[in-house]
Coordinates of C-alpha atoms in Angstrom, one line a residue:
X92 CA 81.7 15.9 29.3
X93 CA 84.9 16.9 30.1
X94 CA 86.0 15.3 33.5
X95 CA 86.7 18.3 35.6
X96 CA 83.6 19.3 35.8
X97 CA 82.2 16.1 37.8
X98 CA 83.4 17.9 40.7
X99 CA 83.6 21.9 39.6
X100 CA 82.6 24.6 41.8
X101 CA 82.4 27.6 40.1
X102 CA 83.3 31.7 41.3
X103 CA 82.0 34.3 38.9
X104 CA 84.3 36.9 38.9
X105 CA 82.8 40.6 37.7
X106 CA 86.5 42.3 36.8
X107 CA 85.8 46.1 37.1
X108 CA 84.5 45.4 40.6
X109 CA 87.0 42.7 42.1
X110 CA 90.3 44.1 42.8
X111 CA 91.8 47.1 41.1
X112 CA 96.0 47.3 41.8
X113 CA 96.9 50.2 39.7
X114 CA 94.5 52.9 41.2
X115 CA 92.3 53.8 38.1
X116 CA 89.0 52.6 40.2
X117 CA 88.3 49.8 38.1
X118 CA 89.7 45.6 38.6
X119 CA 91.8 44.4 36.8
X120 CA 93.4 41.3 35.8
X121 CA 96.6 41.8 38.4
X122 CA 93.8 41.8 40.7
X123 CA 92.2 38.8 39.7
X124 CA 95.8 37.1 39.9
X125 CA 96.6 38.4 43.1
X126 CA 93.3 36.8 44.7
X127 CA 93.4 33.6 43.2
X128 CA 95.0 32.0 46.6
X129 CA 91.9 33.6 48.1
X130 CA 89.3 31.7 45.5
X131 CA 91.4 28.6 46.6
X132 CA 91.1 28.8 49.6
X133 CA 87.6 29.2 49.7
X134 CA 87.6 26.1 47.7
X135 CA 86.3 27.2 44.3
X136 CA 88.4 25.3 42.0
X137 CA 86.8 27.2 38.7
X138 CA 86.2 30.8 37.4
X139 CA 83.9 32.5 34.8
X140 CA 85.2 35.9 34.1
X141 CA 82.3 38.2 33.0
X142 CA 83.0 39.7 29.6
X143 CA 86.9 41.3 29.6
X144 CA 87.4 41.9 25.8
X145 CA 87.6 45.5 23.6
X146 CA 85.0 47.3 24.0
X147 CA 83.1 50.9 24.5
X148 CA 81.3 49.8 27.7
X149 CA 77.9 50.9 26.5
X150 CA 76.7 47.5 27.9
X151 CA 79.5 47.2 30.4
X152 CA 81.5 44.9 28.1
X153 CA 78.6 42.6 26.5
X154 CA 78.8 45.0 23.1
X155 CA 82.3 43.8 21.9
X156 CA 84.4 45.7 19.5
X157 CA 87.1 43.3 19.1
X158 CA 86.8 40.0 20.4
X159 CA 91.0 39.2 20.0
X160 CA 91.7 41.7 21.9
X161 CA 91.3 42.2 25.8
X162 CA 89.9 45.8 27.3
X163 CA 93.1 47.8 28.1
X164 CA 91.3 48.9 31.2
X165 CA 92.1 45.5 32.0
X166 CA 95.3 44.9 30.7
X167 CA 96.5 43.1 27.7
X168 CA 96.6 39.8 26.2
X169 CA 99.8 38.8 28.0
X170 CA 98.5 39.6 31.4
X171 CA 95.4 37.5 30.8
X172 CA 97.7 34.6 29.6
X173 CA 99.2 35.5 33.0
X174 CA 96.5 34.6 34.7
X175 CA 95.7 31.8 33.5
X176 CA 99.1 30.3 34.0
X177 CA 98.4 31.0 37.6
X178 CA 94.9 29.9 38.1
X179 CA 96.2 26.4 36.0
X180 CA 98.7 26.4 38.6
X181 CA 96.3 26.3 41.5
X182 CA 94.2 23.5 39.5
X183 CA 91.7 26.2 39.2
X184 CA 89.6 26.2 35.5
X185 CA 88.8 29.3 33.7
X186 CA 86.1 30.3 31.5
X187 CA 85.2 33.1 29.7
X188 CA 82.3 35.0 28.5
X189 CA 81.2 34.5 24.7
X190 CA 79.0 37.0 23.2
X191 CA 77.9 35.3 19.9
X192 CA 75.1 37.6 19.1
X193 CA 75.8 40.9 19.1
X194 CA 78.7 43.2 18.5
X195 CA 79.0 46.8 19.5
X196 CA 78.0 49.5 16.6
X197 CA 81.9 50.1 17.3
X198 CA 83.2 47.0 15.5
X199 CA 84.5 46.7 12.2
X200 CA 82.1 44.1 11.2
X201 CA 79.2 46.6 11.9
X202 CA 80.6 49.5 10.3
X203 CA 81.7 47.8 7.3
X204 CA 77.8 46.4 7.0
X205 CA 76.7 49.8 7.1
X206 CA 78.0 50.5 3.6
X207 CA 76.0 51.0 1.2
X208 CA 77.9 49.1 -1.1
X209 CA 77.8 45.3 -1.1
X210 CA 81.0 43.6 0.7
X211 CA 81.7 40.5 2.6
X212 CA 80.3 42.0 6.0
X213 CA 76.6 43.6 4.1
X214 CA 74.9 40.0 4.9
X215 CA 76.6 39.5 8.7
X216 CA 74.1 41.1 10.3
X217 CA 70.4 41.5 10.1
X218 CA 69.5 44.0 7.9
X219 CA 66.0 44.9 6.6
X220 CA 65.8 46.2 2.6
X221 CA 63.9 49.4 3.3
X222 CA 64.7 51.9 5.9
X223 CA 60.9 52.2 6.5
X224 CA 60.6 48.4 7.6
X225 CA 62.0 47.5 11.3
X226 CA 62.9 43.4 11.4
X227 CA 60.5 41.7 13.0
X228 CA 60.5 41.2 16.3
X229 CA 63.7 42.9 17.2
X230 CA 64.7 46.4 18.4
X231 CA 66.3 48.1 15.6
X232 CA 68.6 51.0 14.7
X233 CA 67.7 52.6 11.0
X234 CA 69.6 56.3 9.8
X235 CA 72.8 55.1 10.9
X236 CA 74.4 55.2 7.3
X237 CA 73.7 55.9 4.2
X238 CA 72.6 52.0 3.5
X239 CA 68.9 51.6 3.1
X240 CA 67.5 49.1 5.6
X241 CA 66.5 49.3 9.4
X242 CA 69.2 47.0 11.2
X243 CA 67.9 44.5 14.2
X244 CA 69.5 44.6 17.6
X245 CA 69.7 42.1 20.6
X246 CA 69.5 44.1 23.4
X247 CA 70.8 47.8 23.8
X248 CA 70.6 49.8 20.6
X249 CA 74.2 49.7 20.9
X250 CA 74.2 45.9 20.0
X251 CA 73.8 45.1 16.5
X252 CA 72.3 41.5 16.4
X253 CA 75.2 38.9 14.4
X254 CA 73.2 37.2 11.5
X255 CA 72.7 33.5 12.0
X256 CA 69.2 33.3 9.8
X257 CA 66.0 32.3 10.3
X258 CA 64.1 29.0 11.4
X259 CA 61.3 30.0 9.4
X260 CA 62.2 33.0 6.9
X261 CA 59.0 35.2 5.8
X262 CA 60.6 37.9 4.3
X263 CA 62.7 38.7 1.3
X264 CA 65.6 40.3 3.7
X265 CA 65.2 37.0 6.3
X266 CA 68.2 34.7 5.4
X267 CA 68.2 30.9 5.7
X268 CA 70.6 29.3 8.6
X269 CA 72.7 28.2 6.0
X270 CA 73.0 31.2 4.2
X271 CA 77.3 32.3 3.3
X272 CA 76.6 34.9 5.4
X273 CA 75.2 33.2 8.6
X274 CA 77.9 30.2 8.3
X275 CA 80.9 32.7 8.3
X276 CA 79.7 34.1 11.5
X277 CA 79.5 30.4 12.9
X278 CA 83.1 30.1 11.4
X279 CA 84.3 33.6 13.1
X280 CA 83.0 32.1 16.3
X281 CA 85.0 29.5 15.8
X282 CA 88.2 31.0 15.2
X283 CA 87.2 33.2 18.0
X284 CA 86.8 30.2 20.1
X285 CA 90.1 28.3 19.1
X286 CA 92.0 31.3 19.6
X287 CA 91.5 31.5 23.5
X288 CA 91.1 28.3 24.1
X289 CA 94.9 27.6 22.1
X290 CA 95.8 30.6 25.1
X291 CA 95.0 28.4 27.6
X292 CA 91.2 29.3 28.5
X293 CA 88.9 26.0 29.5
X294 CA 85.7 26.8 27.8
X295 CA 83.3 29.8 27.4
X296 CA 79.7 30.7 29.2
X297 CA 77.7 31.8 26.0
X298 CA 75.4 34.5 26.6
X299 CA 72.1 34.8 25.0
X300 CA 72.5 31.2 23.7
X301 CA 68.9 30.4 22.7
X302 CA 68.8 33.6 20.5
X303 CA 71.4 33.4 17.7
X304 CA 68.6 31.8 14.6
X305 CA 65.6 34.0 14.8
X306 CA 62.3 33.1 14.4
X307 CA 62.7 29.5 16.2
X308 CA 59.6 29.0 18.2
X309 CA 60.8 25.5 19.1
X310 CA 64.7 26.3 19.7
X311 CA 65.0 23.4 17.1
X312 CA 68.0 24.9 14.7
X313 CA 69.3 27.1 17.5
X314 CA 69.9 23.4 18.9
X315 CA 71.3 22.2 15.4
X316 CA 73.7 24.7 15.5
X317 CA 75.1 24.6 19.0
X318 CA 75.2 20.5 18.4
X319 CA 77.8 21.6 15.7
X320 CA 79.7 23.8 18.1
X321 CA 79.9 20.6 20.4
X322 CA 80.9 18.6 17.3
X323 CA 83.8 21.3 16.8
X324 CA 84.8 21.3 21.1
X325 CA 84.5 17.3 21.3
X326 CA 86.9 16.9 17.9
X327 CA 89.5 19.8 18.8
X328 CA 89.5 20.9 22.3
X329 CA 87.2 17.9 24.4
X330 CA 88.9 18.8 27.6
X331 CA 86.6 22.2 27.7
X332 CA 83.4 23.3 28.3
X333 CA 80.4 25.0 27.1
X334 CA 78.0 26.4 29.4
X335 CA 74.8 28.5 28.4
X336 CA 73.2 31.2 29.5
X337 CA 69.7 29.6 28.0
X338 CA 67.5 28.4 30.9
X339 CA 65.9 25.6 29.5
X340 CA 67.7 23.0 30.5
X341 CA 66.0 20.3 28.2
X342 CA 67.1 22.3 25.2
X343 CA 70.7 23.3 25.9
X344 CA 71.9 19.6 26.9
X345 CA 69.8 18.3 23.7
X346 CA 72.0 21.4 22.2
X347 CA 75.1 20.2 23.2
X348 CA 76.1 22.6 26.5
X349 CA 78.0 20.4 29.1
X350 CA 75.5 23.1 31.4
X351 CA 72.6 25.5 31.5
X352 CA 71.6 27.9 34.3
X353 CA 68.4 28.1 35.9
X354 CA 67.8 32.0 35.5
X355 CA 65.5 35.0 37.4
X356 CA 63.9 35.2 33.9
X357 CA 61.4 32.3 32.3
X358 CA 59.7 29.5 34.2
X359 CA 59.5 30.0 38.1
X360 CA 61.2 27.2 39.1
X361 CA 64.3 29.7 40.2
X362 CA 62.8 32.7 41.3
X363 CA 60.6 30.6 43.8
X364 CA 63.8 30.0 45.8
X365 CA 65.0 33.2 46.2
X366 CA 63.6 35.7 44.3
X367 CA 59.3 35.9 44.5
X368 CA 57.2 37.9 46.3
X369 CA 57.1 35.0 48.8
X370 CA 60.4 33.0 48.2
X371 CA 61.1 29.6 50.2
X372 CA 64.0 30.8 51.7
X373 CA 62.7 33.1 53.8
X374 CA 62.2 33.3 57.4
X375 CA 58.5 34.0 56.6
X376 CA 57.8 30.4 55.9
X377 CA 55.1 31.2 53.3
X378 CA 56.9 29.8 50.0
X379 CA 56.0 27.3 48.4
X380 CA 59.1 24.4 47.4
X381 CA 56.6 22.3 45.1
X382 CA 56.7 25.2 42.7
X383 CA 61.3 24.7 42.2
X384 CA 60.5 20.8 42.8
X385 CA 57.9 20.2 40.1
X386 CA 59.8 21.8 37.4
X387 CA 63.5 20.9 38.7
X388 CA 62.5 17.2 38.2
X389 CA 61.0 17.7 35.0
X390 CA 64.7 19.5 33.5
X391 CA 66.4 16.6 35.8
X392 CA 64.9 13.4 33.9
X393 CA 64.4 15.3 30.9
X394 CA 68.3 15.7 30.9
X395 CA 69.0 12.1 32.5
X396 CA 72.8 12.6 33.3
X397 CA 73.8 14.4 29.7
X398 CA 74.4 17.6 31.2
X399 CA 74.5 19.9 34.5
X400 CA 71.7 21.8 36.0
X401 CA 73.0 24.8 37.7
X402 CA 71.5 26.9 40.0
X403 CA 73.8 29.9 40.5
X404 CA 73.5 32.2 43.8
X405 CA 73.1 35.0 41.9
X406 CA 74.9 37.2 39.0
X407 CA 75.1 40.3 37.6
X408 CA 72.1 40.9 36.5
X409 CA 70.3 39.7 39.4
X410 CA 69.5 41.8 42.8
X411 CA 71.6 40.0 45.3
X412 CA 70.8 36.9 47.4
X413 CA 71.6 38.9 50.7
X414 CA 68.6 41.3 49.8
X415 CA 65.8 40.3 52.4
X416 CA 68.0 38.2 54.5
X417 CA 70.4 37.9 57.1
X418 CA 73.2 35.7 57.6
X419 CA 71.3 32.4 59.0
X420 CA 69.4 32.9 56.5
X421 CA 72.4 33.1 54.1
X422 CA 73.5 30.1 55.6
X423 CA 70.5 27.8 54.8
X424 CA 70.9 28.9 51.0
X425 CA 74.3 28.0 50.8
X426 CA 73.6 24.5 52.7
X427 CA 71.1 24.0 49.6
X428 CA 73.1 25.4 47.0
X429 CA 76.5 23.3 47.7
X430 CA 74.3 20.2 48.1
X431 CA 72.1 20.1 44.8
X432 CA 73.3 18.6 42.1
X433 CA 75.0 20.4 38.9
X434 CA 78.1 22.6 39.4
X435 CA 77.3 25.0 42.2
X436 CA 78.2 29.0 40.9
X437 CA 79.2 31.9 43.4
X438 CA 78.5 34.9 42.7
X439 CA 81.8 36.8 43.9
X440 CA 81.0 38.4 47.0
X441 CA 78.1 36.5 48.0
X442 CA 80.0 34.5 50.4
X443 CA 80.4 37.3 52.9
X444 CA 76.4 38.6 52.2
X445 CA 77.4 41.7 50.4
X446 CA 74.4 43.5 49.9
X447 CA 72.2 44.6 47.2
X448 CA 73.1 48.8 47.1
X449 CA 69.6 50.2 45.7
X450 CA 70.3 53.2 45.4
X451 CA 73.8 53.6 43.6
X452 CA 73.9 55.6 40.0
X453 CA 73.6 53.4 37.0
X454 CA 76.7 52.5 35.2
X455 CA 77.7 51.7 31.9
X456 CA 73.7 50.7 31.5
X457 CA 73.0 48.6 34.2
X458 CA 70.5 50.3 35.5
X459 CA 68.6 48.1 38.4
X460 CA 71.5 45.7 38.1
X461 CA 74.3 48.6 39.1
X462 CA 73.3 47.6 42.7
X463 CA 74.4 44.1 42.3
X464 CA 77.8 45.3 40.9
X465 CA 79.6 47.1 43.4
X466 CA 83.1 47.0 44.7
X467 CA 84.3 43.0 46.0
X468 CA 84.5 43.8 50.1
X469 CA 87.9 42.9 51.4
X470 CA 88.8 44.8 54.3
X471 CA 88.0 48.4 56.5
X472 CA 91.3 49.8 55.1
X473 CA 90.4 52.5 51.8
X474 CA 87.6 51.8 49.4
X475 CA 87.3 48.2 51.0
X476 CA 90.3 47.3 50.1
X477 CA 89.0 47.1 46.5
X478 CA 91.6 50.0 45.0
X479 CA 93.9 53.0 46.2
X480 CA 91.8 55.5 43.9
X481 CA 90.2 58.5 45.1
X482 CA 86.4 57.3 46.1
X483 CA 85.2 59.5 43.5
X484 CA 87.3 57.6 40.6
X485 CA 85.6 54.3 42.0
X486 CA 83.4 52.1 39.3
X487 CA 80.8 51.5 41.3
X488 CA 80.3 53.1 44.9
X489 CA 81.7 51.1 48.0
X490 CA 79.2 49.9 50.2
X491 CA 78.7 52.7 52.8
X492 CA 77.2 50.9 55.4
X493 CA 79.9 51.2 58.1
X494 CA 79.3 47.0 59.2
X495 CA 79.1 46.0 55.5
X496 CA 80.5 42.2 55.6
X497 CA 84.2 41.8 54.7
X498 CA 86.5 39.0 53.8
X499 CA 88.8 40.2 56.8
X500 CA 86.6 40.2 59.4
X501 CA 85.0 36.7 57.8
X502 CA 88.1 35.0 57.8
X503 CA 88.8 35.7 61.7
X504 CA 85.5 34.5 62.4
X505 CA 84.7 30.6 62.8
X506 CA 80.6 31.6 63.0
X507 CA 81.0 33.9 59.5
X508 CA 78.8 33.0 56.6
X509 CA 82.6 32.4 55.0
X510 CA 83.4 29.9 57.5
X511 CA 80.1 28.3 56.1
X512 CA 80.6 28.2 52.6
X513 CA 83.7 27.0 52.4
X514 CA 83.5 24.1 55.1
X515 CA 80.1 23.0 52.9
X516 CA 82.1 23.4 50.0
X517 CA 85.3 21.1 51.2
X518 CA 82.3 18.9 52.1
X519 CA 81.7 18.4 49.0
X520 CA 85.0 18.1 47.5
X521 CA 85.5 15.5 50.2
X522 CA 82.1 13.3 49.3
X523 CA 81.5 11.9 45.9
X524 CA 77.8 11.3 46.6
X525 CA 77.5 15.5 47.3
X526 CA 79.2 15.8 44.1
X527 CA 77.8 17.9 40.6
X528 CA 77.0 14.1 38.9
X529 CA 75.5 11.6 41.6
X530 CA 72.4 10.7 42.5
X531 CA 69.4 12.5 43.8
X532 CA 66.0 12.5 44.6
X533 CA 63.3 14.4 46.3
X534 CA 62.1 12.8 49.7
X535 CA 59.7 15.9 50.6
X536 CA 59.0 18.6 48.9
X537 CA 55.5 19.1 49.1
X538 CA 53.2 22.3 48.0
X539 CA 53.4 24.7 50.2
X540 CA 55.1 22.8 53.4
X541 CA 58.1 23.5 55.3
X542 CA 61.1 21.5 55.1
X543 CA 62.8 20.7 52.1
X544 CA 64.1 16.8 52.2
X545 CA 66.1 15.7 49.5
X546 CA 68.8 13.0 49.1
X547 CA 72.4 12.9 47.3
X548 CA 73.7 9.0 46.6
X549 CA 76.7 8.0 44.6
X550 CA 75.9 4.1 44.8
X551 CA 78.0 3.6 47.8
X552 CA 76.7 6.1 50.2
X553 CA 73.7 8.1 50.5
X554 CA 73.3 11.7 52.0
X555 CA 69.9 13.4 53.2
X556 CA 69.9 17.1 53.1
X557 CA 67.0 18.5 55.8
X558 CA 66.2 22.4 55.0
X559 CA 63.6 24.5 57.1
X560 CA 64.3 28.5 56.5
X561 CA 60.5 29.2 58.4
X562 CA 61.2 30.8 62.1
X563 CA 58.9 28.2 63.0
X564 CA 59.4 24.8 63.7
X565 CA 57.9 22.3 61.5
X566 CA 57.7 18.0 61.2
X567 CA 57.0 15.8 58.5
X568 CA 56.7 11.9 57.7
X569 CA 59.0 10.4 55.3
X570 CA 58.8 7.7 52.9
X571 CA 62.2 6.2 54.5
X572 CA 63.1 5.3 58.0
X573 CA 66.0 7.0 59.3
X574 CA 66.6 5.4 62.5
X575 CA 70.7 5.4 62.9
X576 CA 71.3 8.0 60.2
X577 CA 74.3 10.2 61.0
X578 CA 74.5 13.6 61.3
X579 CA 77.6 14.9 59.6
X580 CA 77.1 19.2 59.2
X581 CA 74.4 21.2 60.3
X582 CA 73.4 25.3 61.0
X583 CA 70.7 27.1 62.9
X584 CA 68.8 24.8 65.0
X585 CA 68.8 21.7 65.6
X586 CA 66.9 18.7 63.5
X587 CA 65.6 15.5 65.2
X588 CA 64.9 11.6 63.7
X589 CA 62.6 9.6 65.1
X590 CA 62.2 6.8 62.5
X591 CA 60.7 8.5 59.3
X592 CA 59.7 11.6 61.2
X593 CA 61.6 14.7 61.3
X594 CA 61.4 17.5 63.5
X595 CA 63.2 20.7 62.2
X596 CA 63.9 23.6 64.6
X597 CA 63.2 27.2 63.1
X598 CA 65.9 28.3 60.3
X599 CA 67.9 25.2 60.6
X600 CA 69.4 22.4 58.3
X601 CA 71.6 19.3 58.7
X602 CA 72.9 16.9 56.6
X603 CA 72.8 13.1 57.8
X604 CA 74.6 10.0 56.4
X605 CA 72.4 7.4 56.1
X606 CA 74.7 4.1 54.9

């Protein structure tokens, strides 16, 4: 694993919505570049930027119509160099987003396949024999062209699904992993790959990783085949990093990802956090913690040290961790999040609570997830300080709630949410035992009880993190004695020791040093 990310705290960064400098209403990468001192400084030291190549925005960038070439709305290729020249030159890593599965109908690929004569594209992407029989399993497009066969898509029907074969073919039109076709895509991925990475990017996020081989009940040859994308990073580029957007933790290490995310969709483990009718965080105290602890420790030994567990504060396809919650609560999220193991992943604007904006158009598709998306909130000067446009050129709606958080106002304010994540953040820049690869352990996490005990250890020094988001107070008995322990951060209220009991005030957490 490459060694930067031992210590990596990520920032996703969604570029039509961060900072726009040339007035259009949308980001761009000058505005990326122009807010890196601002990621540093709230101690980030590592970027994924969401999907920034060609593309006709049918899927607001995740349907690709040329994956050399960046999205003019953007800039060009230069200015992304650009950028990461400068991010490099603030130690901060850069990833980007990889969409291996799909193109947009747009791309040339796609459009030569659509012949109806036989070329070298015909085979790249999965095409039934018969207009009359839709691949199973998938979505499909069919009386696109005058090519007889229904063509499977991943997601929109704007998204073409890439041909990679199938586990476990059972029809004539069902080609094997290892078909010419299906390896020249893995070799295009490659090149794809090698040419950003030779530009100076540190890795990739892989969308829709555990969906490339169809038909793979068991994710077994979607694992073979990302164990030969790690076989190509380790040999040619072993300082960077692959991260997948897969959610089973147990597969994507065994696959070869240096990470996986826990996401808002398959097992609860994530959801119960945040997200549920009755999350744990949550003021209502009704959540219940055994749910995320019983399934977090089965992904934790199941991956003993080979790979990163992260659980992200949210992303753009996720209603916003603010929803539901105010800033203590906020604060008791973040004190869990920048003390779990794994590389921790802020989703931009979430340090300030930016809100979830319910009722905002949808926009280039995204539907629910528009309200998620909105304009990064830097200041009360025009549009937030997002972009000079007119507010009716804007990509997404500002926030109009006249007291919508800002970075500003956050900045000037030693009680902000801000303040919070970045002290908790230098906190763990600052102690190895806080850090993505030491130890850790669950002290008391039982079924539906209030607080959350764990503990951080590097060998040297052990760290126990104390969590109670009920507004009620609540105790527990530990299997440790505590006497002595030190407390070295806390929010909310305050957390008493006596021996192995603890006695948490309502919506408060701590961290103690314990040797």
């Amino acid at each position: 694993m490459p060694k930067w990310l031992d210590n990596a705290v990520f920032y996703e960064i969604y570029p039509q919505s961060f900072h726009d400098t040339n007035a259009d209403g949308i980001g761009d990468f000058e505005g990326i570049i122009q807010k890196l001192d601002y990621i540093k400084m709230l101690g980030c030291n590592a970027i994924w930027i969401n999907p920034c190549f060609e593309s006709p925005f049918n899927d607001a960038g995740y349907d690709i119509s040329d994956y050399y070439k960046v999205a003019p709305r953007y800039g060009t290729n230069d200015d992304l160099k650009r950028l990461l020249k400068e991010a490099h030159h603030r130690n901060i890593h850069v990833l980007f987003d990889l969409v291996p599965g799909h193109t947009s109908i747009e791309h040339p690929w796609f459009r030569e396949s659509m012949k109806n004569e036989q070329n070298e594209y015909t085979h790249r992407y999965i095409w039934t024999d018969n207009t009359w029989e839709p691949p199973l399993g998938l979505s499909y497009l069919r009386g696109v062209s005058d090519r007889d066969g229904a063509c499977g898509v991943n997601y929109y029907s704007t998204q073409p699904a890439l041909n990679y074969g199938y586990a476990n073919p059972t029809r004539p039109y069902m080609k094997s992993p290892d078909h010419p076709a299906a390896l020249a895509n893995r070799d295009e991925m490659k090149n794809i790959m090698r040419f950003w990475m030779d530009m100076g990017c540190d890795g990739f996020r892989v969308d829709m990783a555990a969906t490339l081989i169809k038909n793979d009940p068991d994710r077994s040859e979607n694992i073979k085949l990302w164990q030969e994308f790690r076989e190509f990073f380790d040999k040619e580029y072993p300082d960077c990093a692959m991260i997948s957007e897969w959610g089973e933790p147990q597969n994507a290490i065994a696959g070869g990802f240096h990470m996986d995310f826990l996401l808002h969709v398959g097992p609860a483990a994530y959801t119960s956090l945040f997200r549920s009718e009755n999350p744990f965080f949550s003021k209502a105290g009704t959540g219940d913690i055994s749910v995320f602890a019983n399934q977090y420790s089965k992904f934790y030994n199941t991956v003993d040290g080979k790979g990163l567990i992260c659980i992200p504060s949210g992303n753009h396809d996720m209603h916003r961790l603010r929803e539901n919650r105010d800033i203590d609560d906020m604060k008791l999220c973040f004190v869990f999040l920048l003390t779990m193991p794994g590389s921790p992943f802020i989703y931009y604007g979430d340090e300030i609570g930016m809100k979830y904006l319910p009722h905002v158009k949808s926009k280039e598709k995204g539907y629910h997830r528009t309200g998620s998306r909105s304009p990064m909130q830097w200041d009360n000067t025009q549009n937030t300080g997002f972009s000079k446009a007119d507010s009716g050129s804007l990509y997404i709606p500002i926030d109009p709630d006249e007291n919508r958080p800002t970075v500003k106002d956050q900045l000037s304010d030693n009680n902000s949410l801000l303040k919070t994540v970045s002290d908790l953040i230098r906190m763990r820049l600052e102690t190895p035992a806080l850090q993505n690869c030491a130890g850790f352990r669950f002290v008391y996490a039982q079924e539906n009880k209030y607080p959350l005990v764990y503990e951080r250890s590097d060998g040297d020094n052990s760290y126990i993190i104390i969590i109670n988001p009920a507004n009620r107070q609540e105790s527990c008995i530990l299997d440790i004695e505590l006497d002595g322990a030190l407390q070295i951060y806390s929010v909310g209220g305050q957390i008493e020791i006596a021996g192995n009991k603890i006695t948490a005030k309502p919506v408060s957490a701590a961290i103690f040093k314990v040797n």
